[in-house]
mmCIF file of C-alpha atoms in Angstrom:
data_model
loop_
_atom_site.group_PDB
_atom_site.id
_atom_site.type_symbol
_atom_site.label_atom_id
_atom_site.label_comp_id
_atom_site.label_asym_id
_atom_site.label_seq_id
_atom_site.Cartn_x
_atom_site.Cartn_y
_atom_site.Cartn_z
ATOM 1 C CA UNK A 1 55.152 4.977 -33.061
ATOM 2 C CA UNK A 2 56.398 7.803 -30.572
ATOM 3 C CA UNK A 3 58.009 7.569 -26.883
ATOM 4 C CA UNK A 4 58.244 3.948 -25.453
ATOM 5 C CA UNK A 5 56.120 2.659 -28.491
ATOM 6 C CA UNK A 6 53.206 4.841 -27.723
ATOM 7 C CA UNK A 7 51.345 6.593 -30.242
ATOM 8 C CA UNK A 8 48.632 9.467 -30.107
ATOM 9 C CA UNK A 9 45.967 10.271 -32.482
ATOM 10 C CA UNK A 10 46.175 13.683 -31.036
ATOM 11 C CA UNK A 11 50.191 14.469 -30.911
ATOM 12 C CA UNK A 12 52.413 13.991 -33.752
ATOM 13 C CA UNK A 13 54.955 10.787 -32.657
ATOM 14 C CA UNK A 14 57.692 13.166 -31.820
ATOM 15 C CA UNK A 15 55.933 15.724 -29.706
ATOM 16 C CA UNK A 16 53.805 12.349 -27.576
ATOM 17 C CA UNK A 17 56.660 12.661 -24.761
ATOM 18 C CA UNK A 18 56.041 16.032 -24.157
ATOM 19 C CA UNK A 19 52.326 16.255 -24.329
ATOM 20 C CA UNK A 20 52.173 12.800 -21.958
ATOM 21 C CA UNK A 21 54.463 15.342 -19.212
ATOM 22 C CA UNK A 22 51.745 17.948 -19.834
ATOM 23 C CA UNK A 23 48.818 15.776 -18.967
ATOM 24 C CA UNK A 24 50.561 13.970 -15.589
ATOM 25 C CA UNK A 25 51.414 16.984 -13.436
ATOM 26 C CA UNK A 26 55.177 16.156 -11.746
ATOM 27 C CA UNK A 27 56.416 13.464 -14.365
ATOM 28 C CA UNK A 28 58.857 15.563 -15.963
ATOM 29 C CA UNK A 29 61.338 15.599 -13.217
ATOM 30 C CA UNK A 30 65.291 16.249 -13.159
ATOM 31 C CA UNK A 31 67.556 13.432 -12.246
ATOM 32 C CA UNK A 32 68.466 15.724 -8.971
ATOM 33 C CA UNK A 33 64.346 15.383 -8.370
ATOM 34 C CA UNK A 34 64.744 11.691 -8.435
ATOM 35 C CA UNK A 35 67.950 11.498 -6.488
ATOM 36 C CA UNK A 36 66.693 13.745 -3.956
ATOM 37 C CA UNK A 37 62.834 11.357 -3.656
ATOM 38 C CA UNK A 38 65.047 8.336 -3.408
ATOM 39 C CA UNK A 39 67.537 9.295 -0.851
ATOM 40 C CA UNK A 40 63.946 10.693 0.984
ATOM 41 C CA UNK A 41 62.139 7.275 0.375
ATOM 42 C CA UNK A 42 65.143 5.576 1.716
ATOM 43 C CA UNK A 43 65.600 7.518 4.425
ATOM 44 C CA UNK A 44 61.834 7.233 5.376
ATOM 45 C CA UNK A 45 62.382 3.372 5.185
ATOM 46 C CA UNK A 46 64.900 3.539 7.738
ATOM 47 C CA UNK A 47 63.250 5.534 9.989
ATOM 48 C CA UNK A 48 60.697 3.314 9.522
ATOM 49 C CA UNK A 49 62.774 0.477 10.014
ATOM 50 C CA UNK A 50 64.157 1.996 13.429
ATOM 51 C CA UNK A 51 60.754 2.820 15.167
ATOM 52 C CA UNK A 52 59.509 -1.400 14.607
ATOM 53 C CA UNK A 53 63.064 -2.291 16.053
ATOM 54 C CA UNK A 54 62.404 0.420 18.934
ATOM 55 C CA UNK A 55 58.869 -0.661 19.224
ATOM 56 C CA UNK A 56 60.059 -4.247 19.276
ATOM 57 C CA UNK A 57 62.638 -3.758 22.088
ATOM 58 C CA UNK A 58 60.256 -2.171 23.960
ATOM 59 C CA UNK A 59 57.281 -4.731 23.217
ATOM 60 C CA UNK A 60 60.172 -7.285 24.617
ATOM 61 C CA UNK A 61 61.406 -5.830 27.724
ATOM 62 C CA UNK A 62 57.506 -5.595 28.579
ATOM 63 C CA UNK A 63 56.945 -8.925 28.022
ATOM 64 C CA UNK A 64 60.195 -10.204 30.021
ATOM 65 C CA UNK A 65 58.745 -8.061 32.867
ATOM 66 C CA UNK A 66 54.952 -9.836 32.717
ATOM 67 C CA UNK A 67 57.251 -13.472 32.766
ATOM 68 C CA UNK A 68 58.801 -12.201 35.858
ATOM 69 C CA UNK A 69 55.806 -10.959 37.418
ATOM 70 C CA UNK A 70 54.446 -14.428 36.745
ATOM 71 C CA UNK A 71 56.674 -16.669 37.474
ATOM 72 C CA UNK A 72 57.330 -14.633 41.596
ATOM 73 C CA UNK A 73 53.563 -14.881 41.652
ATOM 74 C CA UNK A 74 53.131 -18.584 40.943
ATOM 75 C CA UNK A 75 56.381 -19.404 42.719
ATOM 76 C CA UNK A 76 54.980 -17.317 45.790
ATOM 77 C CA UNK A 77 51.703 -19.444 45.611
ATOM 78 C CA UNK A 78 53.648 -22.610 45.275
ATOM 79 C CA UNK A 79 56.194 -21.618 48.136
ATOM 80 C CA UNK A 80 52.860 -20.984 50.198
ATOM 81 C CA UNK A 81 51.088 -24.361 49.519
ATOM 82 C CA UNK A 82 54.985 -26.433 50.566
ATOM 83 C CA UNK A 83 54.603 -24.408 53.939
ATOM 84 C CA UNK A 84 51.058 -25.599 54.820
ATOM 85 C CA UNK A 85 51.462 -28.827 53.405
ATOM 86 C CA UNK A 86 55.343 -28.814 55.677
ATOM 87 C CA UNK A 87 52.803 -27.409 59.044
ATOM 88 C CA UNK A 88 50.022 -29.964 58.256
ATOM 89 C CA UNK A 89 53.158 -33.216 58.176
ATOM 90 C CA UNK A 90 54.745 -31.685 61.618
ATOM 91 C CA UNK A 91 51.466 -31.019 63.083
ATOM 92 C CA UNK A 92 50.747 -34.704 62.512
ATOM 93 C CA UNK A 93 53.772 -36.499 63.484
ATOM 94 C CA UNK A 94 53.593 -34.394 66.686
ATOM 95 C CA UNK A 95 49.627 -35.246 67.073
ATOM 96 C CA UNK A 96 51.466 -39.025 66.735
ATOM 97 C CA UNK A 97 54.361 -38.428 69.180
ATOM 98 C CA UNK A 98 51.558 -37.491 72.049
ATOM 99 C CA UNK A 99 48.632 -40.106 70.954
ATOM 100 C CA UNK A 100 51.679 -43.110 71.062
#
């Protein structure tokens, strides 16, 4: 059995490691290789991580400023219908003052 339990008809067991690094171009890397991809990866992740947070703030404040917009238009419309419906009541009561 060679590396990890693997054998090769090809490779004697002892050699399997170093022929399996020959065949996959980049797996024999250094620990400094690894440290360096993970600190990268990581790094990625929290830039990553960042932009949806800044995305998010921004996706927020937009939405806050459409429920503004709509709620000054509908109370604008409302505050429009309670003036007519206010000139329609005093036009009547003083259409009731002159007819009495």
């Amino acid at each position: 059995s060679g590396c990890l339990g693997i054998s090769s008809p090809l490779l004697p067991p002892s050699d399997f490691h170093i022929g399996l690094y020959a065949v996959i171009p980049g797996a024999l890397a250094t620990t400094t290789d690894i440290g360096t991809r993970h600190v990268l990866v990581r790094q990625e992740k929290l830039e990553h991580l960042e932009h949806i947070q800044r995305e998010r703030e921004v996706h927020e404040r937009v939405m806050a400023q459409r429920a503004e917009q709509r709620f000054r238009k509908h109370y604008s419309l409302c505050q429009e219908v309670v003036n007519h419906i206010i000139d329609l009541v005093t036009k009547i009561a003083e259409y009731r003052e002159l007819t009495l």
